[in-house]
Each structure stands twice: as structure tokens, then as C-alpha cells.
mmCIF file of C-alpha atoms in Angstrom:
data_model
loop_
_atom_site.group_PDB
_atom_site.id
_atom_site.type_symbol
_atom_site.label_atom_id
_atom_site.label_comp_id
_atom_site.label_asym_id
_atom_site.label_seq_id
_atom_site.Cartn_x
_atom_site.Cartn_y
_atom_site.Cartn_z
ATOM 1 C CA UNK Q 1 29.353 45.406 -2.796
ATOM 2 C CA UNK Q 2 30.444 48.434 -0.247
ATOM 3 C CA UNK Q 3 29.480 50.791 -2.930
ATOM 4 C CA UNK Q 4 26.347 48.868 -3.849
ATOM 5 C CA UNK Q 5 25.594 49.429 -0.305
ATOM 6 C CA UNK Q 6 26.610 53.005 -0.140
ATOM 7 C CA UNK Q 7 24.495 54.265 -2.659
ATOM 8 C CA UNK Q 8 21.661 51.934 -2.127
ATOM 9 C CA UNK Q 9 21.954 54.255 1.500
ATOM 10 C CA UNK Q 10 22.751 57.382 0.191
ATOM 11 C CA UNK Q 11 19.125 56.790 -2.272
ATOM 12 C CA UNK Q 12 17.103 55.639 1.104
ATOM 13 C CA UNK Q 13 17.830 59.240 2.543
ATOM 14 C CA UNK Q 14 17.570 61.038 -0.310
ATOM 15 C CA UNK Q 15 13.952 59.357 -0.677
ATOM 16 C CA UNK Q 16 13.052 60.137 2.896
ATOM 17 C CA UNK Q 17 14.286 63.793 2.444
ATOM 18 C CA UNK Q 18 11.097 64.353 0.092
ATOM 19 C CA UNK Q 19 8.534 62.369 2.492
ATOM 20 C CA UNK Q 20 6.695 63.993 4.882
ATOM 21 C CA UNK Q 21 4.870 62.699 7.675
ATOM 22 C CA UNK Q 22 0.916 61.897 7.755
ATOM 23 C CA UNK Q 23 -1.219 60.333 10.104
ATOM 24 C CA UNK Q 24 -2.899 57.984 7.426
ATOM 25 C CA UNK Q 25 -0.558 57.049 4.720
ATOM 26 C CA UNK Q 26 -2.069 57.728 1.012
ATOM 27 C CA UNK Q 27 -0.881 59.712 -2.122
ATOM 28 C CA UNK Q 28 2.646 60.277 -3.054
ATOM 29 C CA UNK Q 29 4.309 59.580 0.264
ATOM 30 C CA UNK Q 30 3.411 55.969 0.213
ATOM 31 C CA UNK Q 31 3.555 55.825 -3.304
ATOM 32 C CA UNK Q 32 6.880 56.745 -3.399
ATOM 33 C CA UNK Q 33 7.944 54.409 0.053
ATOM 34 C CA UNK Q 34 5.932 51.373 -1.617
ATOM 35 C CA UNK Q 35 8.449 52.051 -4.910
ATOM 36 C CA UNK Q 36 11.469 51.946 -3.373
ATOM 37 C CA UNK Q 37 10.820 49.260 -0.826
ATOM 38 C CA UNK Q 38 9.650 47.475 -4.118
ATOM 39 C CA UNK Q 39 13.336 48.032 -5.610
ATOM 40 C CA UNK Q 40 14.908 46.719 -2.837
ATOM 41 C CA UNK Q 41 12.623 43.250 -2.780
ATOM 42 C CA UNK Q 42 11.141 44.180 0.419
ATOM 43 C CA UNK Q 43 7.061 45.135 -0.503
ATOM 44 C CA UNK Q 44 5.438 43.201 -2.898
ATOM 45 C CA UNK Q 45 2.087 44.378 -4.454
ATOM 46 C CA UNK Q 46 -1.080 42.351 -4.076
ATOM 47 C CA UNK Q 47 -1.050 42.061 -8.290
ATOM 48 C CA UNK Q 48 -0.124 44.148 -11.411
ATOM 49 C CA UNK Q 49 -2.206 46.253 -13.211
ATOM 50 C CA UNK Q 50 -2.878 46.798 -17.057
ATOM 51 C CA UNK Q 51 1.053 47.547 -17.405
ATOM 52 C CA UNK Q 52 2.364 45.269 -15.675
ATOM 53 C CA UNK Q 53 2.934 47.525 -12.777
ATOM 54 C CA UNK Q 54 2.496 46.798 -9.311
ATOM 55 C CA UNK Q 55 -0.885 47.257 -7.225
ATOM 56 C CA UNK Q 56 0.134 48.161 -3.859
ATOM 57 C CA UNK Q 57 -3.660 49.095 -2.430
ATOM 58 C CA UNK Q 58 -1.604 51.070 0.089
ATOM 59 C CA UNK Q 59 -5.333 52.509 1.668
ATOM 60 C CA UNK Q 60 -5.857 48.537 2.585
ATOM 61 C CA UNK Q 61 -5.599 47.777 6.147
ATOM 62 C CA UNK Q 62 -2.651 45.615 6.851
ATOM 63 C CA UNK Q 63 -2.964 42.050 8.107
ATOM 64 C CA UNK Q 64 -1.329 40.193 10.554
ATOM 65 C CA UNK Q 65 0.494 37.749 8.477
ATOM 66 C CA UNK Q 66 1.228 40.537 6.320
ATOM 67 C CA UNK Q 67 2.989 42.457 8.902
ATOM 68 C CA UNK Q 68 4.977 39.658 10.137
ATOM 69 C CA UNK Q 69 6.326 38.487 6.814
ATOM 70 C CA UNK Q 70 7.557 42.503 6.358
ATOM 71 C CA UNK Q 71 8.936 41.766 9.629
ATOM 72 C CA UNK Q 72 11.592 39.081 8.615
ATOM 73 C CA UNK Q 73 12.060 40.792 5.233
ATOM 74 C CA UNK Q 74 13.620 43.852 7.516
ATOM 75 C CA UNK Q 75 15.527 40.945 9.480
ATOM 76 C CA UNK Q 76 17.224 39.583 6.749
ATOM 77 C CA UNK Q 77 15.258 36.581 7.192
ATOM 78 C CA UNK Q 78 13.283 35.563 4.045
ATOM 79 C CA UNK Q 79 15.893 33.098 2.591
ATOM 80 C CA UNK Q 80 15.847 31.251 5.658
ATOM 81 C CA UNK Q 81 12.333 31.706 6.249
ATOM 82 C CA UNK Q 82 11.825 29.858 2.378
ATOM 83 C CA UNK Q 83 14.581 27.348 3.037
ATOM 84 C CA UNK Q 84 13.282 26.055 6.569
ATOM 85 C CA UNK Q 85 10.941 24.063 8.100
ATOM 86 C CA UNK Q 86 8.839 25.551 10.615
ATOM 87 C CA UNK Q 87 6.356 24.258 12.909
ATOM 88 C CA UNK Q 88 3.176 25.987 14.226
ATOM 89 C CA UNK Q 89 0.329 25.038 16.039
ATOM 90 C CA UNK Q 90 -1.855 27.366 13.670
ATOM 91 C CA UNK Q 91 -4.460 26.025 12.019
ATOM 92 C CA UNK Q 92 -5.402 29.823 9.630
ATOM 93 C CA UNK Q 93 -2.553 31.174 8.494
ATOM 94 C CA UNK Q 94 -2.390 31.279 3.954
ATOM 95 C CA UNK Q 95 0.243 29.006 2.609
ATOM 96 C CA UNK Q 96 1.715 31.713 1.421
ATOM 97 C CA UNK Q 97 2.365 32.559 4.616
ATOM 98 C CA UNK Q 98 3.620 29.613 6.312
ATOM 99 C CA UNK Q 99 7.099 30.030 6.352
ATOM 100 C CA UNK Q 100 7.336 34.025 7.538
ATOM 101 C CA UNK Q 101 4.626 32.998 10.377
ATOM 102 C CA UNK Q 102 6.800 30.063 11.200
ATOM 103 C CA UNK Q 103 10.185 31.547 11.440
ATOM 104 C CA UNK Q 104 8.809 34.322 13.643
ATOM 105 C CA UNK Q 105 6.737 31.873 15.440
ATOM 106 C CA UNK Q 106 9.607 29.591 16.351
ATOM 107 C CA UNK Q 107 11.994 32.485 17.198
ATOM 108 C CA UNK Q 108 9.957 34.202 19.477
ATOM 109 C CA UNK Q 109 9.229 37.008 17.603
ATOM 110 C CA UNK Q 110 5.389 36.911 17.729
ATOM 111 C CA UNK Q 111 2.632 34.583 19.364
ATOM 112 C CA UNK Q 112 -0.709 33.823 18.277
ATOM 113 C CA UNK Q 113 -4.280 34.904 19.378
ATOM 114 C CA UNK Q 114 -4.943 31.374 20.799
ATOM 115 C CA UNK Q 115 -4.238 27.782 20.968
ATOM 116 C CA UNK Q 116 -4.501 27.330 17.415
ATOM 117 C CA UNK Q 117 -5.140 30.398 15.699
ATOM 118 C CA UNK Q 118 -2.533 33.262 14.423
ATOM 119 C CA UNK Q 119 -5.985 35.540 13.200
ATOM 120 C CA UNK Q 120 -3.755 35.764 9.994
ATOM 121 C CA UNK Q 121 -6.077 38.292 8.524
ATOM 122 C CA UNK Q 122 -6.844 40.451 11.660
ATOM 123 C CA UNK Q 123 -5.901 44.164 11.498
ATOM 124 C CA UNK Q 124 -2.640 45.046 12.270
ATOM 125 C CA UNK Q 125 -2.168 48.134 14.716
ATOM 126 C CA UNK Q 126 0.015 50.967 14.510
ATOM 127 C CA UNK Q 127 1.287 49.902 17.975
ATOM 128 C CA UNK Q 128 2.018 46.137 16.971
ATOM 129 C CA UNK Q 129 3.652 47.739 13.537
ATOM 130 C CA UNK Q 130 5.689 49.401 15.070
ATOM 131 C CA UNK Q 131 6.931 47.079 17.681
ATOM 132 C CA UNK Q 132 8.020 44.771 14.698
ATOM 133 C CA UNK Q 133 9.915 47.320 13.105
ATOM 134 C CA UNK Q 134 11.608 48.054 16.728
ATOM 135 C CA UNK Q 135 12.506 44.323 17.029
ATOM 136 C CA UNK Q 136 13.968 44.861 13.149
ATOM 137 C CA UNK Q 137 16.201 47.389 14.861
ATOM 138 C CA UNK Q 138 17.134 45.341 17.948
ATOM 139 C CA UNK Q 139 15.053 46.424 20.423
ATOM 140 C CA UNK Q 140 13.623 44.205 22.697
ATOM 141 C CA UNK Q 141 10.163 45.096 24.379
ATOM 142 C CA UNK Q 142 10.661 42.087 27.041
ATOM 143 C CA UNK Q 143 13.990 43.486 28.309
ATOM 144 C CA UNK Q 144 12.131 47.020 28.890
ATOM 145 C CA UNK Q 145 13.512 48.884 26.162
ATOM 146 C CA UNK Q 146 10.060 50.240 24.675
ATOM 147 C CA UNK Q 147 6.249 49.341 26.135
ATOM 148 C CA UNK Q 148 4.704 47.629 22.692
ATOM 149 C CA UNK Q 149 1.646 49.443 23.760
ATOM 150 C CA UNK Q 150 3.045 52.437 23.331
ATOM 151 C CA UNK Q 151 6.175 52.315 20.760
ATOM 152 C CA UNK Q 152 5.546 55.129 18.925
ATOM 153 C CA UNK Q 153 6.799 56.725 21.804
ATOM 154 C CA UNK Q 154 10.761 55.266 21.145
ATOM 155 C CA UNK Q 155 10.049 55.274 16.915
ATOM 156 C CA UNK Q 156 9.544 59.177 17.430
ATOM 157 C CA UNK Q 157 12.551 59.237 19.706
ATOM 158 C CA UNK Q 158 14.641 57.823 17.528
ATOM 159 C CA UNK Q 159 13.671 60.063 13.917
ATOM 160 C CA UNK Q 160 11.774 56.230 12.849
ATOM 161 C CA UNK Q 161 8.399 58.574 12.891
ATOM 162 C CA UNK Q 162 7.881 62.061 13.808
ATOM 163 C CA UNK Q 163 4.633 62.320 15.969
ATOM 164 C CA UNK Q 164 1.896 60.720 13.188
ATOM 165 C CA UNK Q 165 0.901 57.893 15.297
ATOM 166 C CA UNK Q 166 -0.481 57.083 18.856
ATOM 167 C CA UNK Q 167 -3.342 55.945 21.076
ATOM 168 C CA UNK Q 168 -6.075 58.417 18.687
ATOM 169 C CA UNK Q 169 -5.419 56.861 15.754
ATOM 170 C CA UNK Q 170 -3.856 53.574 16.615
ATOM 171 C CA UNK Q 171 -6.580 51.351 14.987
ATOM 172 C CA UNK Q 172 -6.230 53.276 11.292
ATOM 173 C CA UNK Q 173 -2.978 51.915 10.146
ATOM 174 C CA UNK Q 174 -2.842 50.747 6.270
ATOM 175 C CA UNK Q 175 -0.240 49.249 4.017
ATOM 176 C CA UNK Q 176 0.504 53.007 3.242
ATOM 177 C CA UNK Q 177 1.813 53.667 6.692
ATOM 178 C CA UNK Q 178 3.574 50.394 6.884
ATOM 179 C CA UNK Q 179 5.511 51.653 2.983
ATOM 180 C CA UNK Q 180 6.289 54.905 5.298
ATOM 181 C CA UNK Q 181 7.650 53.594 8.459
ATOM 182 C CA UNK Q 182 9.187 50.660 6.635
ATOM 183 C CA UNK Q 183 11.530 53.037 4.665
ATOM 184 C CA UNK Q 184 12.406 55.288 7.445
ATOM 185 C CA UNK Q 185 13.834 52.403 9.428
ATOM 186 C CA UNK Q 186 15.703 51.311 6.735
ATOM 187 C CA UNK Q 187 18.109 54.612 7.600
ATOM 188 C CA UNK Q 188 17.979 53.892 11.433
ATOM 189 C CA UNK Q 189 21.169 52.562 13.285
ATOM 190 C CA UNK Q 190 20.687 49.223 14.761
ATOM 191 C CA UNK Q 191 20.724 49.198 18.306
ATOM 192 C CA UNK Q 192 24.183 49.518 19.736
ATOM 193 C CA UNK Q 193 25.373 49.406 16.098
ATOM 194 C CA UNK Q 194 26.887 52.129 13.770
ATOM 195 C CA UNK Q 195 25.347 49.844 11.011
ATOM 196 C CA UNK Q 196 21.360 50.919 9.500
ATOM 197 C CA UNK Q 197 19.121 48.103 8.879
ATOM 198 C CA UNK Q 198 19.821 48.223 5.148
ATOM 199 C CA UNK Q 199 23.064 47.405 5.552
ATOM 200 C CA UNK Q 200 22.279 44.467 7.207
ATOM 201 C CA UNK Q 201 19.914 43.258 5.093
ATOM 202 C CA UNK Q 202 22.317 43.768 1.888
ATOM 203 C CA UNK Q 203 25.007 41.861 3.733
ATOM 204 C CA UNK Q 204 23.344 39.194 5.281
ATOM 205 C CA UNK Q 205 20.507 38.374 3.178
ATOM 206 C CA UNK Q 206 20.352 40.101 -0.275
ATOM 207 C CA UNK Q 207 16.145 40.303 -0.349
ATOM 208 C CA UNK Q 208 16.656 41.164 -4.880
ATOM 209 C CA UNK Q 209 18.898 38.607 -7.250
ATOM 210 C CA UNK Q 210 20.251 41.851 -7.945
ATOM 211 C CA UNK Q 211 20.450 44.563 -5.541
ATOM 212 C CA UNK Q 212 21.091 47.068 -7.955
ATOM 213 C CA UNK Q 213 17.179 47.196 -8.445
ATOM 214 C CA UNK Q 214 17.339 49.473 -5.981
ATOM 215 C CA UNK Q 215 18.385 52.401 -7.943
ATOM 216 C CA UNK Q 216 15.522 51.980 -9.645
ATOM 217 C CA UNK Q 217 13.614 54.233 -7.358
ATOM 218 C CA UNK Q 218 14.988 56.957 -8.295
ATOM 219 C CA UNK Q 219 16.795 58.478 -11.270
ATOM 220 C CA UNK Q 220 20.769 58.404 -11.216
ATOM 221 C CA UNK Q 221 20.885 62.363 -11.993
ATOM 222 C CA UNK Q 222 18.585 63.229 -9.370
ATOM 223 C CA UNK Q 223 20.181 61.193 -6.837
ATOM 224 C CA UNK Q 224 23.660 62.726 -7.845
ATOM 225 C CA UNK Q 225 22.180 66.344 -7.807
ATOM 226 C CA UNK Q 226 20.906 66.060 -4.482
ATOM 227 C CA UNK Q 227 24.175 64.316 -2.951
ATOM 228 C CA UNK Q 228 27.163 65.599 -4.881
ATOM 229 C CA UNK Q 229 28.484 62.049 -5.466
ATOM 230 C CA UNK Q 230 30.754 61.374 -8.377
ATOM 231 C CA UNK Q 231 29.770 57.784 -8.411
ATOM 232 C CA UNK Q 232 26.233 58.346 -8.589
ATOM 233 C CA UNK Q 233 26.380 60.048 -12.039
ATOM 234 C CA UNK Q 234 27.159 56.970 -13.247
ATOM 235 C CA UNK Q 235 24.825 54.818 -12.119
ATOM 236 C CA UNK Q 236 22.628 53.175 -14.896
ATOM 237 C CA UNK Q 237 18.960 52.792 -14.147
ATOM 238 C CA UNK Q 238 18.700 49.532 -16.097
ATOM 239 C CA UNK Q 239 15.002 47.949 -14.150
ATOM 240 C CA UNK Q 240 16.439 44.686 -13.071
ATOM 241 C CA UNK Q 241 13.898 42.251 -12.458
ATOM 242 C CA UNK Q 242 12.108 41.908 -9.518
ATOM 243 C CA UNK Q 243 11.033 38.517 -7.184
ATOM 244 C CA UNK Q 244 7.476 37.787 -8.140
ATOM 245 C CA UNK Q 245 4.292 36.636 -6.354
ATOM 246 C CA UNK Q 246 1.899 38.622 -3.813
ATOM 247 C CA UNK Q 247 1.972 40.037 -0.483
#
């Protein structure tokens, strides 16, 4: 499993080393972040096309329930989240839903709108994104480590983004962006930790029945070129299967 988790690391930087920033996410970038997030069990597409292929609509904006349930995928969570039984006093959040909503809910990882509404399907900001992905990371907003209303400001401090988002365009984030961000944290060191957030993910919560659908988004020779690893010439890129249903 150490190597699994090596390489599985080594292929999240060599991704990110071909992304390049962009205010709105579309094309290639996101393209490419949706794919390997995909590998790794972490984005799931909103359908398949003709081929069978996943349909990421990465220009959509992103909802609220959808950015939560990323939110305990990059925790580690989703087993739990599945296995549990959560209570909310929400009255509009999908079924499909439910159990990331309620995890987060009953952890105190995100509050609702009212009394009795989440507004599941409201837009997510690039401000509330990316306090989510902070909280991933182990930052804590309440203790005064980052102002949510501004956390771009400790995402570009710590490499997470590099300038693309703040206060001008904070209403214009999409599923692209959230493919982007999502894979660039994946690299980050957990607060206070020498450990990235992929690492804890693959150890304490495997999101794939097979995490070797990872290297699946990328090539084994490519990934060896660009690193110089031994190991990583031998890596077959077999297309495990992947966990089904929408997000």
C-alpha cells in the first residue's frame, strides 16, 4: 500500500505540473483535474455519454450539496457518511444527498440557510469552496486561521491556488474550478502534518475498491518519463472499475 500511495502522489504532481491556473475553469485544465479526481473515486459525473464515458458539465455552477459531499470525499469521510445515520432538520436536501449533508451537518462542518432549509441547490461561491477545501486540510476558520470570506487569501499562500480567485469573481465558480482546486489540495500538507491529503484519504478511507484506478489518469510511460521512477515503468494501466451513480 506505501507504494500504491507513493505513486498515486508522485501522478497528482505530475498532473498539476501541466495545469495552469484560470479564473473560470473550462477546457483541458478541468478536463484533465475532473479525470484524475475521477480515478481516484473522488468526482463523479452527472451521467455518461454515448461511450460510456463520464459527463462532468464542468461549466455548471456548483451546488451546495454538491460542494459539501466533495467536502467529506477529501475528508476521508464517505464510508462513514454511507454507513451512518444522520439527523438534520432540513427539509430540501436530494436523497442522494442525505448522508454527505448529514455527516457535515452533525460535525459541524457546515450550517444551513435557515431553520429548515440547507438551499441544497444554491450556488456555491469560490469563497465557501474554498473554505471547505481549507477545513479538508485542517484549518479551522473559527480558531482564526483564515477569514472564510476571504480564503483565497491562505489557498494562494499555501501553492492550493495561485491568484485566480477573489472578491471580482467570487460569484463565477463552476464544477471546473472545483476539478482544479480539488486536485491541487490533494498535494498540500495537512496542517501541522508532513502527510498531503491524499495520503490520508488512501489510508483512512480508500474512496475506489481499488485504488490503483488512479493510474488511470495518466499513462505509466509518461508518468515514469517525467519522474525517473523505476517502479513507475511498470505500472499497468489496466481501467479498474469505478463506483457508480451521480454527483
Amino acid at each position: 500500500m506505501k507504494l500504491k500511495k507513493a505513486l498515486a502522489t508522485v501522478l497528482v504532481l505530475t498532473l498539476l505540473l501541466s495545469l495552469a491556473p484560470a479564473a473560470l475553469a473550462a477546457g483541458t485544465e478541468a478536463e484533465d483535474a475532473a479525470d484524475a479526481l475521477y480515478a481516484l473515486g473522488l468526482f463523479q459525473g452527472a451521467g455518461t455519454d454515448s461511450d460510456g464515458a463520464p459527463v462532468f458539465e464542468l461549466g455548471r455552477a456548483m451546488t451546495r450539496s454538491e460542494a459539501v459531499t466533495m467536502l467529506v470525499r477529501l475528508l476521508g469521510r464517505e464510508n462513514e457518511a454511507l454507513s451512518g445515520k444522520w439527523e438534520t432538520p432540513f427539509t430540501d436536501v436530494p436523497a442522494w444527498a442525505e448522508p454527505y449533508v448529514g455527516l457535515a451537518y452533525e460535525n459541524g462542518l457546515t450550517t444551513g440557510t435557515g431553520d429548515t432549509t440547507f438551499s441544497s441547490g444554491e450556488r456555491v461561491t469560490s469563497a465557501q469552496y474554498l473554505t471547505f477545501i481549507l477545513r479538508a486540510l485542517g484549518y479551522d476558520d473559527a480558531a482564526g486561521d483564515f477569514d472564510w470570506g476571504r480564503a483565497w487569501e491562505l489557498t494562494d499562500e499555501l501553492g492550493v491556488t495561485s491568484g485566480e480567485y477573489g472578491a471580482a469573481n467570487n460569484g463565477a465558480f463552476v464544477r471546473g474550478d472545483a476539478a482544479i482546486v480539488s486536485l491541487s489540495a490533494l498535494s498540500q500538507e495537512l496542517k501541522g502534518s508532513d502527510s498531503t491529503l491524499l495520503e490520508k484519504i488512501s489510508a483512512q478511507d480508500p474512496p475506489s475498491a481499488d485504488f490503483d484506478a488512479v493510474m488511470d489518469a495518466a499513462s505509466a510511460e509518461q508518468l515514469a518519463l517525467r519522474t525517473d521512477d523505476p517502479w513507475a515503468a511498470e505500472v499497468a494501466v489496466d481501467g479498474a472499475a469505478r463506483a457508480e451513480g451521480a454527483y
